mmCIF file of C-alpha atoms in Angstrom:
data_model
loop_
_atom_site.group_PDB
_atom_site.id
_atom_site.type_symbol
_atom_site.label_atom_id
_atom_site.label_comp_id
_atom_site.label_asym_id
_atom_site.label_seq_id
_atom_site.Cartn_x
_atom_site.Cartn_y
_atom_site.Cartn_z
ATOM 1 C CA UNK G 50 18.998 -4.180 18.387
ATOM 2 C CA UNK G 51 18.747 -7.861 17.658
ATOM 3 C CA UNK G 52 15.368 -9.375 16.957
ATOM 4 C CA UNK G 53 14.900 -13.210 16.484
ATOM 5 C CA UNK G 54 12.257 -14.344 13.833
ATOM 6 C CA UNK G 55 11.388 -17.317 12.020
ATOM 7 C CA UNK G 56 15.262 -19.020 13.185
ATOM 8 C CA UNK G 57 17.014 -16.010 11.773
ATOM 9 C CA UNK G 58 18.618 -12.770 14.009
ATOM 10 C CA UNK G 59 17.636 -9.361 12.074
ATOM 11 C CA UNK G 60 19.247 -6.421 12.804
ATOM 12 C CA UNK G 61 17.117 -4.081 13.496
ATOM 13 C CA UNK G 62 17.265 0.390 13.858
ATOM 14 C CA UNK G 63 14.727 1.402 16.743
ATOM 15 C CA UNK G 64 13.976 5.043 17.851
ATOM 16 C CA UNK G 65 11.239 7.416 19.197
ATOM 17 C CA UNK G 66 9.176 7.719 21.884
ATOM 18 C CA UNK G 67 8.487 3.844 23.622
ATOM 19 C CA UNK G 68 5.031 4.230 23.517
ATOM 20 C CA UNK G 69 4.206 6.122 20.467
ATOM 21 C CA UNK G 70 2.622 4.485 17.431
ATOM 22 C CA UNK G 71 4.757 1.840 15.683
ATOM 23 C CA UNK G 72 5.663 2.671 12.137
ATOM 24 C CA UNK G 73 7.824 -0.322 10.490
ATOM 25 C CA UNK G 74 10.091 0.621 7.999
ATOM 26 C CA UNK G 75 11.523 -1.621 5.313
ATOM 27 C CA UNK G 76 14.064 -0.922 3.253
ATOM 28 C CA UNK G 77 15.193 -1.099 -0.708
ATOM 29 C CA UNK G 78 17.945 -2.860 -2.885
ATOM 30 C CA UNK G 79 20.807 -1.987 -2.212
ATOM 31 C CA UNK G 80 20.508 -0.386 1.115
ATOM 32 C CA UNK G 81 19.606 -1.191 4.821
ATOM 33 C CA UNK G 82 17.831 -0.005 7.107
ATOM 34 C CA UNK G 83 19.674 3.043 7.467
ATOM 35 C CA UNK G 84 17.931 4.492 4.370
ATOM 36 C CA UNK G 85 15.047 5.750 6.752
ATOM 37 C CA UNK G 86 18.118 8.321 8.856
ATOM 38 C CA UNK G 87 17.032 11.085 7.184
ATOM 39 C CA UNK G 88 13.218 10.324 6.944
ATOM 40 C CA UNK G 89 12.723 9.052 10.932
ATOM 41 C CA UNK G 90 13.373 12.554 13.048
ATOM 42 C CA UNK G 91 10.073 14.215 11.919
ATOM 43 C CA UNK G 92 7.951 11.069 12.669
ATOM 44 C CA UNK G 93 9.997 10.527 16.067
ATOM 45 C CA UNK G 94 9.351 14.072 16.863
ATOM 46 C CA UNK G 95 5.228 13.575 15.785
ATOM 47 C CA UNK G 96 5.538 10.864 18.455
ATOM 48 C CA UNK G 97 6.074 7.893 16.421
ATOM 49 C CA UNK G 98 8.010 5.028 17.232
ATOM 50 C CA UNK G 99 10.412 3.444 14.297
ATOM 51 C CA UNK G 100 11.558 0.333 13.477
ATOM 52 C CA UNK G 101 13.753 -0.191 10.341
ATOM 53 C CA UNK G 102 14.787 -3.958 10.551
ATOM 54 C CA UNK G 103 17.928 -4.974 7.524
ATOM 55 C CA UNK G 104 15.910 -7.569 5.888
ATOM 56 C CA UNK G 105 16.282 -11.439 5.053
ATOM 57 C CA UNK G 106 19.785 -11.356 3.157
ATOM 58 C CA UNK G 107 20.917 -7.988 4.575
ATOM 59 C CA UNK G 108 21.393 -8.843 8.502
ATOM 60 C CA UNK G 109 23.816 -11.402 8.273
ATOM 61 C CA UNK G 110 22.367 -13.770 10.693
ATOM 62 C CA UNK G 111 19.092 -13.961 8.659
ATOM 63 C CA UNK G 112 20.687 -14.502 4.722
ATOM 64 C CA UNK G 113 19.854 -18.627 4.072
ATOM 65 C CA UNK G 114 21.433 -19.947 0.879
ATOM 66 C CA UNK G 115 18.538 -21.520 -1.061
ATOM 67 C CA UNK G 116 17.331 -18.721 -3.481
ATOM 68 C CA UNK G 117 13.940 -20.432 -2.854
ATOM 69 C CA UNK G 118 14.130 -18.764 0.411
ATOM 70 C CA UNK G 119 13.892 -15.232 -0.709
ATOM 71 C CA UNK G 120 10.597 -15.465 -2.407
ATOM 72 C CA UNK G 121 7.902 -13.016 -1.666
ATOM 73 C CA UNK G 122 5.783 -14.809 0.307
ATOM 74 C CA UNK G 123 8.823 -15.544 2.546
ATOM 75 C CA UNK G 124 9.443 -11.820 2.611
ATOM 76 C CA UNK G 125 5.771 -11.036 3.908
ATOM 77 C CA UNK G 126 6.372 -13.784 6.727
ATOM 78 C CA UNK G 127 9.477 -12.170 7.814
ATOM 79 C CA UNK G 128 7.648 -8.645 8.728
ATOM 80 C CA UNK G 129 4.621 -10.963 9.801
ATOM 81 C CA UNK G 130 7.403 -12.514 12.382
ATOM 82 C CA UNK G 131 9.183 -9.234 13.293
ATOM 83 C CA UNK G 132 5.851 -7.554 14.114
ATOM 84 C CA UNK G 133 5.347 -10.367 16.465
ATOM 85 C CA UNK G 134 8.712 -10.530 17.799
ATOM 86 C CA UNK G 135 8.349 -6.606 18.824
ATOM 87 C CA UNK G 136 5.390 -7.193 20.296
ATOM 88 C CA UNK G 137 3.360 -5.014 17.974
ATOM 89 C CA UNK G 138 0.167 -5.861 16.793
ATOM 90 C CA UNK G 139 -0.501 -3.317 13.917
ATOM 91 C CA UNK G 140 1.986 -1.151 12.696
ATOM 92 C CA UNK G 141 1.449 2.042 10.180
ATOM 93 C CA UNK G 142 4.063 0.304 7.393
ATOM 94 C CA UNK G 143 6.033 1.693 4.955
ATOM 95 C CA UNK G 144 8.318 0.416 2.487
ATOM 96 C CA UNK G 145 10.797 1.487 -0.550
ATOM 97 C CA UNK G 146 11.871 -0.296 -3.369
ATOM 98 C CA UNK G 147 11.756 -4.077 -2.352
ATOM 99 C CA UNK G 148 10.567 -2.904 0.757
ATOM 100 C CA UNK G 149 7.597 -1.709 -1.180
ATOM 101 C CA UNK G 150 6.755 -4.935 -2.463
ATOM 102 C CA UNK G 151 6.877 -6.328 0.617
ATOM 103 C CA UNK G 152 4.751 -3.695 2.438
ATOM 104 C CA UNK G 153 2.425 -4.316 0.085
ATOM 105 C CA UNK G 154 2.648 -8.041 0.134
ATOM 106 C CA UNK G 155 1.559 -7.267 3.796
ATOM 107 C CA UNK G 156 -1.172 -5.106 3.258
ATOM 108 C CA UNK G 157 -3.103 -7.737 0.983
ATOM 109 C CA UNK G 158 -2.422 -10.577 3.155
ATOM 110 C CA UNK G 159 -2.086 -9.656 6.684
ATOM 111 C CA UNK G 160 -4.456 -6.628 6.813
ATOM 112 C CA UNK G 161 -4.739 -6.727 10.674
ATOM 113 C CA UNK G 162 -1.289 -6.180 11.122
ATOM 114 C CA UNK G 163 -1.163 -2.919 8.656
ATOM 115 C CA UNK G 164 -3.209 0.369 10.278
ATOM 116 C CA UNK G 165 -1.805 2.474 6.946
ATOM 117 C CA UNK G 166 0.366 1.911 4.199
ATOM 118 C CA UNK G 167 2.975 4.476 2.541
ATOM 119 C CA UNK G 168 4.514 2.353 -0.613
ATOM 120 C CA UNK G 169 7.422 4.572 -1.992
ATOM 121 C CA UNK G 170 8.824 4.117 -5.565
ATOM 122 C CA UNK G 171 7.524 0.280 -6.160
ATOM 123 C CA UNK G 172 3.417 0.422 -7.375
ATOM 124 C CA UNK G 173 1.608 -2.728 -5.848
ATOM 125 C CA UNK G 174 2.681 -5.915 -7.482
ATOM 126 C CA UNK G 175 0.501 -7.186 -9.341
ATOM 127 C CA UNK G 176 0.207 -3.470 -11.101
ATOM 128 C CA UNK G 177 4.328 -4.348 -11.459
ATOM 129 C CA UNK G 178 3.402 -7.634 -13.017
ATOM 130 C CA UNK G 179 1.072 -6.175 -15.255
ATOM 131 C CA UNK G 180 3.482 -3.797 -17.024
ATOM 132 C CA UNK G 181 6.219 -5.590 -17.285
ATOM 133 C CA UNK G 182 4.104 -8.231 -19.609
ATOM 134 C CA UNK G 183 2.603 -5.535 -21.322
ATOM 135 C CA UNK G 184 4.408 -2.014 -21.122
ATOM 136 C CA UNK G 185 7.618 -2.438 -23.703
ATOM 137 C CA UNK G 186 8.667 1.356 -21.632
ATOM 138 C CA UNK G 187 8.346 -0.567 -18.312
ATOM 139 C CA UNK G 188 10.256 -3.666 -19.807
ATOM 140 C CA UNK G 189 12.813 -1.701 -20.970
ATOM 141 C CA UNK G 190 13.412 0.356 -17.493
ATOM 142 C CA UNK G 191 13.598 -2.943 -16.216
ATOM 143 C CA UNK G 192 16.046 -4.865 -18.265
ATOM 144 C CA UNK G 193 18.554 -4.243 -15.593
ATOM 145 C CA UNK G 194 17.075 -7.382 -13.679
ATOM 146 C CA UNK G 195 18.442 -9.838 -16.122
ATOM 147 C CA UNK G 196 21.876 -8.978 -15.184
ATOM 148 C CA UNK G 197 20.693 -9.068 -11.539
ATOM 149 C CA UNK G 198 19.210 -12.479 -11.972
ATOM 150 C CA UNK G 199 22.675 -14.321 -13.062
ATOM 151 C CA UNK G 200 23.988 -15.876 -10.170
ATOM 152 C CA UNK G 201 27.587 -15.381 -9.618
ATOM 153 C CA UNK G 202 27.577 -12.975 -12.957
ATOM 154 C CA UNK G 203 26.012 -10.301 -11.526
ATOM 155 C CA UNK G 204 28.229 -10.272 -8.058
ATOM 156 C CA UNK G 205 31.047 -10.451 -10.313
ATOM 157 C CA UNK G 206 30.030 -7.257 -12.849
ATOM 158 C CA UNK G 207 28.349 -4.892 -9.700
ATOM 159 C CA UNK G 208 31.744 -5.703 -7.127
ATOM 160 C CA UNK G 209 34.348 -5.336 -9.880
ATOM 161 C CA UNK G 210 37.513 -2.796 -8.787
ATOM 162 C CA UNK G 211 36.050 -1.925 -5.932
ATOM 163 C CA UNK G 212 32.670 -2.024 -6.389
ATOM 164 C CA UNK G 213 32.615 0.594 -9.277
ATOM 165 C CA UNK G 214 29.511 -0.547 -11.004
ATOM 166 C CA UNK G 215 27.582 -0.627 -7.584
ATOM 167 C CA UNK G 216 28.625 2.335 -6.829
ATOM 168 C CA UNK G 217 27.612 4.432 -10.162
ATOM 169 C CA UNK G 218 24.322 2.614 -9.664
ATOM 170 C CA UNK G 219 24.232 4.511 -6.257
ATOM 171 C CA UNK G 220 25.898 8.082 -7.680
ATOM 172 C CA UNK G 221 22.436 9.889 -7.580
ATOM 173 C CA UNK G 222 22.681 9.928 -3.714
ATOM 174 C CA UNK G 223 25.477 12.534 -4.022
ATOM 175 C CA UNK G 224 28.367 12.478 -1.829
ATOM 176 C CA UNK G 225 30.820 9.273 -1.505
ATOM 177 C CA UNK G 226 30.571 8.994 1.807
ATOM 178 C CA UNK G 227 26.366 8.362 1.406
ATOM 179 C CA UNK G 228 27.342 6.045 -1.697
ATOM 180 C CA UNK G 229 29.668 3.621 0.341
ATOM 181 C CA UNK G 230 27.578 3.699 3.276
ATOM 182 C CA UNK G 231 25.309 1.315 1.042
ATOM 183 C CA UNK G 232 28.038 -0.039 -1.271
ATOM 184 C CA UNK G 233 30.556 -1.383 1.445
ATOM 185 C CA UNK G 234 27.941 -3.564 3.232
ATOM 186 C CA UNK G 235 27.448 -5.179 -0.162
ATOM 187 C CA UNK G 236 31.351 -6.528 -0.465
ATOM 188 C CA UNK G 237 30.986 -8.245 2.655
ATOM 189 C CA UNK G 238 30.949 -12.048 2.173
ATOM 190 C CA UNK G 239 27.226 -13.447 0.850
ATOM 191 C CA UNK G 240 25.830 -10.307 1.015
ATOM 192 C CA UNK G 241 25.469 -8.934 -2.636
ATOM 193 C CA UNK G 242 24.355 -12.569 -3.024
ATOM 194 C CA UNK G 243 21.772 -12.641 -0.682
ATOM 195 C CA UNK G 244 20.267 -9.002 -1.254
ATOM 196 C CA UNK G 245 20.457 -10.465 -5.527
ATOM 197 C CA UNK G 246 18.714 -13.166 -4.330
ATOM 198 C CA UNK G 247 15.319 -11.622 -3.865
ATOM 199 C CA UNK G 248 15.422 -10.840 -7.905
ATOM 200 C CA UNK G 249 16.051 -14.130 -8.756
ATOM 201 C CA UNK G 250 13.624 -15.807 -6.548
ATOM 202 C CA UNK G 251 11.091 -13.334 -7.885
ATOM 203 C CA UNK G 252 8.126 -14.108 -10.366
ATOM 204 C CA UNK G 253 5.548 -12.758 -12.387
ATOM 205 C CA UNK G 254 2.890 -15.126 -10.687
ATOM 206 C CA UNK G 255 3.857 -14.165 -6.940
ATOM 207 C CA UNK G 256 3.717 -10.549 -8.343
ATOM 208 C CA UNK G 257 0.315 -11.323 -9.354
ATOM 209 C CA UNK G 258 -0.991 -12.921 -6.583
ATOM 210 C CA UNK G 259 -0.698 -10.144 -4.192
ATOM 211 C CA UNK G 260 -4.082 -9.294 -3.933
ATOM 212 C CA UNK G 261 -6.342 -5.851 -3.726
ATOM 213 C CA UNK G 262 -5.314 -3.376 -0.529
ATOM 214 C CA UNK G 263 -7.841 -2.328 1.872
ATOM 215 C CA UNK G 264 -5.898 -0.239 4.037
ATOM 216 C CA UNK G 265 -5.734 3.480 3.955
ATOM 217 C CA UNK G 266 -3.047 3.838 1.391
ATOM 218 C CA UNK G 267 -0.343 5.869 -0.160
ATOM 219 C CA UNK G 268 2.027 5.840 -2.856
ATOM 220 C CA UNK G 269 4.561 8.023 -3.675
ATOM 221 C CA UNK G 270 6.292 7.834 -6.675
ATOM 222 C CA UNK G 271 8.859 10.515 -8.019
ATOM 223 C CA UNK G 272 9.112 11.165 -11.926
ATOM 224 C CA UNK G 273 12.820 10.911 -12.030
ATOM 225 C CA UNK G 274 12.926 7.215 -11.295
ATOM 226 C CA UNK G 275 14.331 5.154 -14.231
ATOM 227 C CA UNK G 276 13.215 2.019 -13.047
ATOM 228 C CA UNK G 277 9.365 2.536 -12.737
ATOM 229 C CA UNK G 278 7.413 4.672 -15.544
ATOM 230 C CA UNK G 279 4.500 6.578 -15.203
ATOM 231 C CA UNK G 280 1.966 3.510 -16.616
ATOM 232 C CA UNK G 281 3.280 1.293 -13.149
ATOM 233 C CA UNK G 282 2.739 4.099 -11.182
ATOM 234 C CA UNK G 283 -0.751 5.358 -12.125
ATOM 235 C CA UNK G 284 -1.820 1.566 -12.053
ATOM 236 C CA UNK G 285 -1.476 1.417 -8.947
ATOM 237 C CA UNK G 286 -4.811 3.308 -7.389
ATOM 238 C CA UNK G 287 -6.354 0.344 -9.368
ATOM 239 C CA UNK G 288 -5.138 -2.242 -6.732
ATOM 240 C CA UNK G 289 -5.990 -0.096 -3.619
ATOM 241 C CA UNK G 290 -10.414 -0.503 -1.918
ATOM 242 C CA UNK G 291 -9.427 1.547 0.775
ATOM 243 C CA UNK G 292 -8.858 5.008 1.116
ATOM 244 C CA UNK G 293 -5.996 5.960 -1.505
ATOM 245 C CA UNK G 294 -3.839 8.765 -2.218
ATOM 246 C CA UNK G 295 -1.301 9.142 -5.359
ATOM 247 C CA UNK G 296 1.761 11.332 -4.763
ATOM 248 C CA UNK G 297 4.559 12.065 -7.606
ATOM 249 C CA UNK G 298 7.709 14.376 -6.264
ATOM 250 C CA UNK G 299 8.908 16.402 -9.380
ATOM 251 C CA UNK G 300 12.251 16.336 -9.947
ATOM 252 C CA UNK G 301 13.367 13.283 -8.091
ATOM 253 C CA UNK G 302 15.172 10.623 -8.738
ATOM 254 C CA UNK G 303 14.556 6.285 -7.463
ATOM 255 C CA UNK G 304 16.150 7.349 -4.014
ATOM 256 C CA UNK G 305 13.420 8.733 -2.610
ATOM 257 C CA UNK G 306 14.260 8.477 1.005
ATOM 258 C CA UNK G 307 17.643 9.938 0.543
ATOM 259 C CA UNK G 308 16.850 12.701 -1.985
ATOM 260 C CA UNK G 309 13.758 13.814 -0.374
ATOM 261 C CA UNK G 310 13.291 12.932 3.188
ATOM 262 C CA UNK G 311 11.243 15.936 4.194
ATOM 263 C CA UNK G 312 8.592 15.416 1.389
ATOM 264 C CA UNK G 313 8.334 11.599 2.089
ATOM 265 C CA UNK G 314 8.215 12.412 5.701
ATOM 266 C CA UNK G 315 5.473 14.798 5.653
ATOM 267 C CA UNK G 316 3.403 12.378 2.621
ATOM 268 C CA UNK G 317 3.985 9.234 5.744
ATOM 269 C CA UNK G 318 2.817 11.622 8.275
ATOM 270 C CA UNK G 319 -0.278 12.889 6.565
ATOM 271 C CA UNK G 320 -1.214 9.177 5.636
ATOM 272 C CA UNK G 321 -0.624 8.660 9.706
ATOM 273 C CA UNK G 322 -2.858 11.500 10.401
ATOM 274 C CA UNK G 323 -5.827 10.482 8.145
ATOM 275 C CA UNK G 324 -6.790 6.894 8.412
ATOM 276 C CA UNK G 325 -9.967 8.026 5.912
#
């Protein structure tokens, strides 16, 4: 379906029973909304309802130009304005990746609107912004966003011959068909662009700012994942007052959705079950 926020038209993946609980899902760089396939049948069938909007830069009717427009407080506004849009008040939110930072964005600013939290791969920000001024292992893992931050350089490197480089960044996920699911969307005109965007509009002081969580809370972090160390992770319970639970999948990789959507499932689920 089509949902209209803030002057922009988000795409937006709905399923489950109509009147279950609403459980907003937001999504990761690269990828879409359509990350959550694999993860949404078990909470549909504990009577949840999903919605798993493609975010600002990702639906094309909702990717502005202005990299200014793809900062994180803009980001928190856009799930403020969905939530309103779908006529939910509170919604148990989880988010991977980007989506992460966003979910958590929400959490610290717009309690009210959060009953629970599930943060998958991405540890609160301001844990983030912590270790990459003072972890040299989480600097390194993250050196990749310097590339990412190049305008016009980066589209150029990740789309060349076909989208090669995208694509090996996506290889973990397995099978082609699952790797150009996500890397296909991305050659579209402006896309790459406007999904890019939300690294270069980043900072270390928004990052900061995000303040403490009060919300029953849980992140789940998997000790394959190249891009965030151990140090982020465990940081994390550090930026959580509310009711907090740490859990680390052996064995997997960033992808956490994809690799291991039973797991997640059941860690969103018990979160659901125990607001305490």
């Amino acid at each position: 379906m089509r949902v209209e926020a803030r002057g922009l038209t988000f795409e937006v993946r709905t399923g489950g029973p109509e009147g279950g609980e609403p459980v907003l899902l937001l999504h990761g760089f690269p990828q879409h909304g359509g990350e959550w396939d694999e993860v949404v049948p078990a909470l549909h069938a504990a009577g949840l309802r999903t919605y798993a909007p493609d975010q600002r830069g990702y639906s094309p009717g909702a990717r502005p130009t202005e990299v200014a427009a793809y900062r994180l407080p803009e980001l928190v506004e856009d799930a403020v304005a969905l939530l309103d849009a779908l006529g939910v008040e509170a919604a148990h939110v989880v988010g991977h990746d980007w989506g992460a930072i966003v979910a958590w964005g929400l959490a610290a600013g717009h309690p009210e609107r959060v009953r629970t939290l599930t943060a998958v791969s991405v540890p609160h920000p301001a844990a983030m912004a912590h270790a990459l001024a003072n972890d040299p292992g989480q600097k390194a893992r993250s050196s990749y966003m310097l590339l990412f931050r190049q305008a016009g350089k980066a589209e150029k490197v990740l789309l060349a011959v076909q989208a090669t480089a995208l694509r090996r960044m996506l290889s973990r996920l397995g099978d082609a068909e699952r790797v150009a699911r996500y890397a296909e969307p991305m050659r579209e005109p402006g896309a790459l662009t406007g999904a890019l965007n939300w690294y270069r509009a980043m900072s270390r002081a928004d990052l900061a700012r995000t303040g403490p969580v009060a919300v029953p809370t849980t992140f789940v972090w998997s000790d394959k994942d190249v891009a965030i160390g151990r140090p982020a992770a465990e940081a994390c319970a550090a930026q959580v007052t509310g009711p907090y639970r740490f859990v680390a999948l052996p064995g997997v990789t960033h992808w956490i959705p994809d690799e291991a959507p039973a797991p997640l499932a059941e860690a969103i689920l018990a979160r659901v079950r125990n607001l305490g």
